[in-house]
C-alpha cells in the first residue's frame, strides 16, 4: 500500500526509542460529497471510522469488524486501497516512550442505513457517534478545532489531512 504521509509529533526529536507498534484500518465511505464519519464529543472532531487491528488479525478483516462496531454498517464492501498514514507520537504505557502507528485506509461502500453500534466503554465515555456529513463541512470543523479548541486530540491532524486528500483524489 502506498505511503500517503509520515509524521513525527513535535515533542519527539527522533524516530528512535522504545516504540509500541500499532496497526489500524480505516474505511473511507462516500456518498457524493457526504462521508461517513465518527464525531467524538470529547475532542470535538470528526474522524474516519476504523481502529486497531487485533493481534493475528488480517487488516481487511479488522476493518470490517471495526466498521460494524463503530458505525453499525451492513453490506460492507472494500473497493480499493487508498493508502497508509504513518505517525510517531508520544505513548504513555509502561516500557514505551512512543507509538509507531500505521493507519491503512481503504475505500469502501456500505448500505446507507446504519444499524446498532458496539462501542467500547471509552468510546461511549468520549461521546462517539457515527453520522453522514458533507466532507467540506467536516474539514472546516476540524480546522476550526485545530485552531481554536483546547480539547483537540492528537489524531485530528491525521484525520484532517486524510479528508483533504480524499477530496483531492476521490471527489
Tab-separated table of C-alpha atoms in Angstrom:
chain	number	residue	atom	x	y	z
A	1	UNK	CA	0.000	0.000	0.000
A	2	UNK	CA	1.326	3.449	-0.880
A	3	UNK	CA	2.570	5.704	1.895
A	4	UNK	CA	0.471	8.870	1.999
A	5	UNK	CA	2.418	10.627	4.720
A	6	UNK	CA	4.776	10.004	7.619
A	7	UNK	CA	4.716	12.384	10.587
A	8	UNK	CA	6.563	12.733	13.866
A	9	UNK	CA	4.981	14.566	16.793
A	10	UNK	CA	6.923	17.783	17.583
A	11	UNK	CA	7.738	16.567	21.111
A	12	UNK	CA	9.720	13.638	19.664
A	13	UNK	CA	13.156	14.649	18.424
A	14	UNK	CA	13.860	11.457	16.514
A	15	UNK	CA	12.104	8.271	15.444
A	16	UNK	CA	14.382	6.348	17.829
A	17	UNK	CA	13.384	4.992	21.228
A	18	UNK	CA	11.105	2.285	22.527
A	19	UNK	CA	8.116	2.388	20.215
A	20	UNK	CA	4.892	0.443	20.573
A	21	UNK	CA	3.788	-0.614	17.072
A	22	UNK	CA	0.079	-0.405	16.339
A	23	UNK	CA	-1.745	-1.018	13.093
A	24	UNK	CA	-5.201	0.334	12.351
A	25	UNK	CA	-7.613	0.084	9.443
A	26	UNK	CA	-9.903	2.936	8.385
A	27	UNK	CA	-12.814	2.950	5.943
A	28	UNK	CA	-13.461	5.821	3.540
A	29	UNK	CA	-17.173	5.657	2.770
A	30	UNK	CA	-18.540	8.305	0.428
A	31	UNK	CA	-21.994	9.145	-0.912
A	32	UNK	CA	-21.358	12.033	-3.276
A	33	UNK	CA	-19.786	14.762	-1.109
A	34	UNK	CA	-21.106	13.156	2.065
A	35	UNK	CA	-18.793	10.923	4.066
A	36	UNK	CA	-19.481	8.534	6.919
A	37	UNK	CA	-17.595	9.879	9.931
A	38	UNK	CA	-17.343	9.458	13.672
A	39	UNK	CA	-17.973	12.553	15.758
A	40	UNK	CA	-16.248	12.500	19.159
A	41	UNK	CA	-17.698	14.971	21.640
A	42	UNK	CA	-14.674	14.862	23.985
A	43	UNK	CA	-12.293	16.065	21.257
A	44	UNK	CA	-14.902	17.994	19.226
A	45	UNK	CA	-13.694	16.389	15.985
A	46	UNK	CA	-14.632	14.187	13.058
A	47	UNK	CA	-12.656	11.062	12.236
A	48	UNK	CA	-12.756	8.310	9.653
A	49	UNK	CA	-14.266	5.147	11.148
A	50	UNK	CA	-11.908	2.304	11.929
A	51	UNK	CA	-9.487	1.274	14.592
A	52	UNK	CA	-6.841	-1.058	15.881
A	53	UNK	CA	-6.116	-4.420	14.339
A	54	UNK	CA	-6.097	-7.256	16.849
A	55	UNK	CA	-3.002	-9.450	17.166
A	56	UNK	CA	-3.030	-12.060	14.402
A	57	UNK	CA	-5.937	-10.355	12.602
A	58	UNK	CA	-5.684	-9.558	8.881
A	59	UNK	CA	-6.003	-5.823	8.160
A	60	UNK	CA	-9.095	-6.163	5.950
A	61	UNK	CA	-10.817	-8.430	8.479
A	62	UNK	CA	-10.089	-5.875	11.195
A	63	UNK	CA	-11.514	-3.129	9.005
A	64	UNK	CA	-14.795	-4.983	8.525
A	65	UNK	CA	-15.042	-5.660	12.272
A	66	UNK	CA	-14.285	-2.036	13.204
A	67	UNK	CA	-16.766	-0.605	10.693
A	68	UNK	CA	-19.541	-2.863	12.034
A	69	UNK	CA	-18.693	-1.993	15.660
A	70	UNK	CA	-18.285	1.768	15.242
A	71	UNK	CA	-20.948	2.566	12.648
A	72	UNK	CA	-23.358	-0.361	12.613
A	73	UNK	CA	-22.619	-0.621	8.878
A	74	UNK	CA	-24.084	-3.504	6.896
A	75	UNK	CA	-23.206	-4.912	3.486
A	76	UNK	CA	-19.656	-3.562	3.703
A	77	UNK	CA	-17.584	-3.935	0.563
A	78	UNK	CA	-13.910	-2.999	0.317
A	79	UNK	CA	-13.455	-1.391	-3.106
A	80	UNK	CA	-9.771	-0.421	-3.122
A	81	UNK	CA	-6.730	0.560	-1.113
A	82	UNK	CA	-6.294	4.303	-0.570
A	83	UNK	CA	-3.008	4.480	1.311
A	84	UNK	CA	-1.175	4.348	4.622
A	85	UNK	CA	-0.685	7.224	7.056
A	86	UNK	CA	2.264	6.609	9.385
A	87	UNK	CA	2.844	8.549	12.587
A	88	UNK	CA	5.168	8.604	15.560
A	89	UNK	CA	3.564	10.067	18.702
A	90	UNK	CA	4.243	10.095	22.439
A	91	UNK	CA	2.925	6.999	24.246
A	92	UNK	CA	2.095	6.730	27.917
A	93	UNK	CA	2.345	2.955	28.523
A	94	UNK	CA	4.968	1.083	30.544
A	95	UNK	CA	8.075	0.167	28.592
A	96	UNK	CA	7.428	2.535	25.677
A	97	UNK	CA	8.005	6.241	25.135
A	98	UNK	CA	6.316	6.489	21.747
A	99	UNK	CA	3.886	4.759	19.424
A	100	UNK	CA	4.510	3.921	15.784
A	101	UNK	CA	1.017	3.974	14.280
A	102	UNK	CA	0.186	2.802	10.775
A	103	UNK	CA	-3.329	3.602	9.543
A	104	UNK	CA	-4.249	1.566	6.468
A	105	UNK	CA	-7.073	3.330	4.619
A	106	UNK	CA	-9.499	1.658	2.225
A	107	UNK	CA	-12.320	2.959	0.041
A	108	UNK	CA	-15.494	1.077	0.945
A	109	UNK	CA	-19.215	1.010	0.312
A	110	UNK	CA	-21.927	0.202	2.836
A	111	UNK	CA	-25.707	0.015	2.936
A	112	UNK	CA	-26.830	3.635	3.581
A	113	UNK	CA	-28.914	2.649	6.620
A	114	UNK	CA	-26.739	2.064	9.670
A	115	UNK	CA	-27.535	-0.449	12.402
A	116	UNK	CA	-26.650	-0.587	16.084
A	117	UNK	CA	-23.120	0.314	17.136
A	118	UNK	CA	-20.993	-1.748	19.526
A	119	UNK	CA	-18.776	0.914	21.054
A	120	UNK	CA	-16.148	0.126	23.653
A	121	UNK	CA	-16.657	1.789	27.074
A	122	UNK	CA	-14.057	4.527	26.420
A	123	UNK	CA	-15.711	5.348	23.068
A	124	UNK	CA	-19.077	5.744	24.808
A	125	UNK	CA	-17.468	7.866	27.528
A	126	UNK	CA	-15.874	10.081	24.836
A	127	UNK	CA	-19.281	10.675	23.216
A	128	UNK	CA	-18.543	8.952	19.909
A	129	UNK	CA	-21.302	8.585	17.313
A	130	UNK	CA	-21.425	7.803	13.589
A	131	UNK	CA	-23.000	10.205	11.111
A	132	UNK	CA	-23.043	11.232	7.483
A	133	UNK	CA	-21.681	14.759	6.937
A	134	UNK	CA	-20.599	16.857	3.988
A	135	UNK	CA	-16.830	16.318	3.690
A	136	UNK	CA	-16.135	20.043	3.278
A	137	UNK	CA	-18.049	20.778	6.491
A	138	UNK	CA	-16.060	18.084	8.323
A	139	UNK	CA	-12.780	19.614	7.119
A	140	UNK	CA	-13.845	23.143	8.132
A	141	UNK	CA	-14.992	21.896	11.537
A	142	UNK	CA	-11.710	20.038	12.198
A	143	UNK	CA	-9.659	23.027	11.054
A	144	UNK	CA	-11.607	25.252	13.470
A	145	UNK	CA	-10.995	22.739	16.283
A	146	UNK	CA	-7.262	22.646	15.482
A	147	UNK	CA	-7.077	26.451	15.561
A	148	UNK	CA	-9.349	27.189	18.498
A	149	UNK	CA	-10.064	24.254	20.791
A	150	UNK	CA	-8.005	23.171	23.795
A	151	UNK	CA	-9.871	19.825	23.665
A	152	UNK	CA	-8.309	18.575	20.422
A	153	UNK	CA	-6.754	15.115	20.379
A	154	UNK	CA	-3.557	14.029	18.605
A	155	UNK	CA	-5.394	12.263	15.765
A	156	UNK	CA	-7.167	15.361	14.378
A	157	UNK	CA	-4.214	16.371	12.198
A	158	UNK	CA	-4.163	12.895	10.596
A	159	UNK	CA	-7.905	12.952	10.053
A	160	UNK	CA	-7.940	16.422	8.516
A	161	UNK	CA	-5.038	15.568	6.209
A	162	UNK	CA	-6.838	12.402	5.064
A	163	UNK	CA	-10.092	14.280	4.446
A	164	UNK	CA	-8.307	16.829	2.255
A	165	UNK	CA	-6.541	14.066	0.352
A	166	UNK	CA	-9.874	12.290	-0.184
A	167	UNK	CA	-11.351	15.497	-1.652
A	168	UNK	CA	-8.336	15.911	-3.940
A	169	UNK	CA	-8.205	12.306	-5.161
A	170	UNK	CA	-11.735	10.887	-4.921
A	171	UNK	CA	-14.164	13.765	-5.496
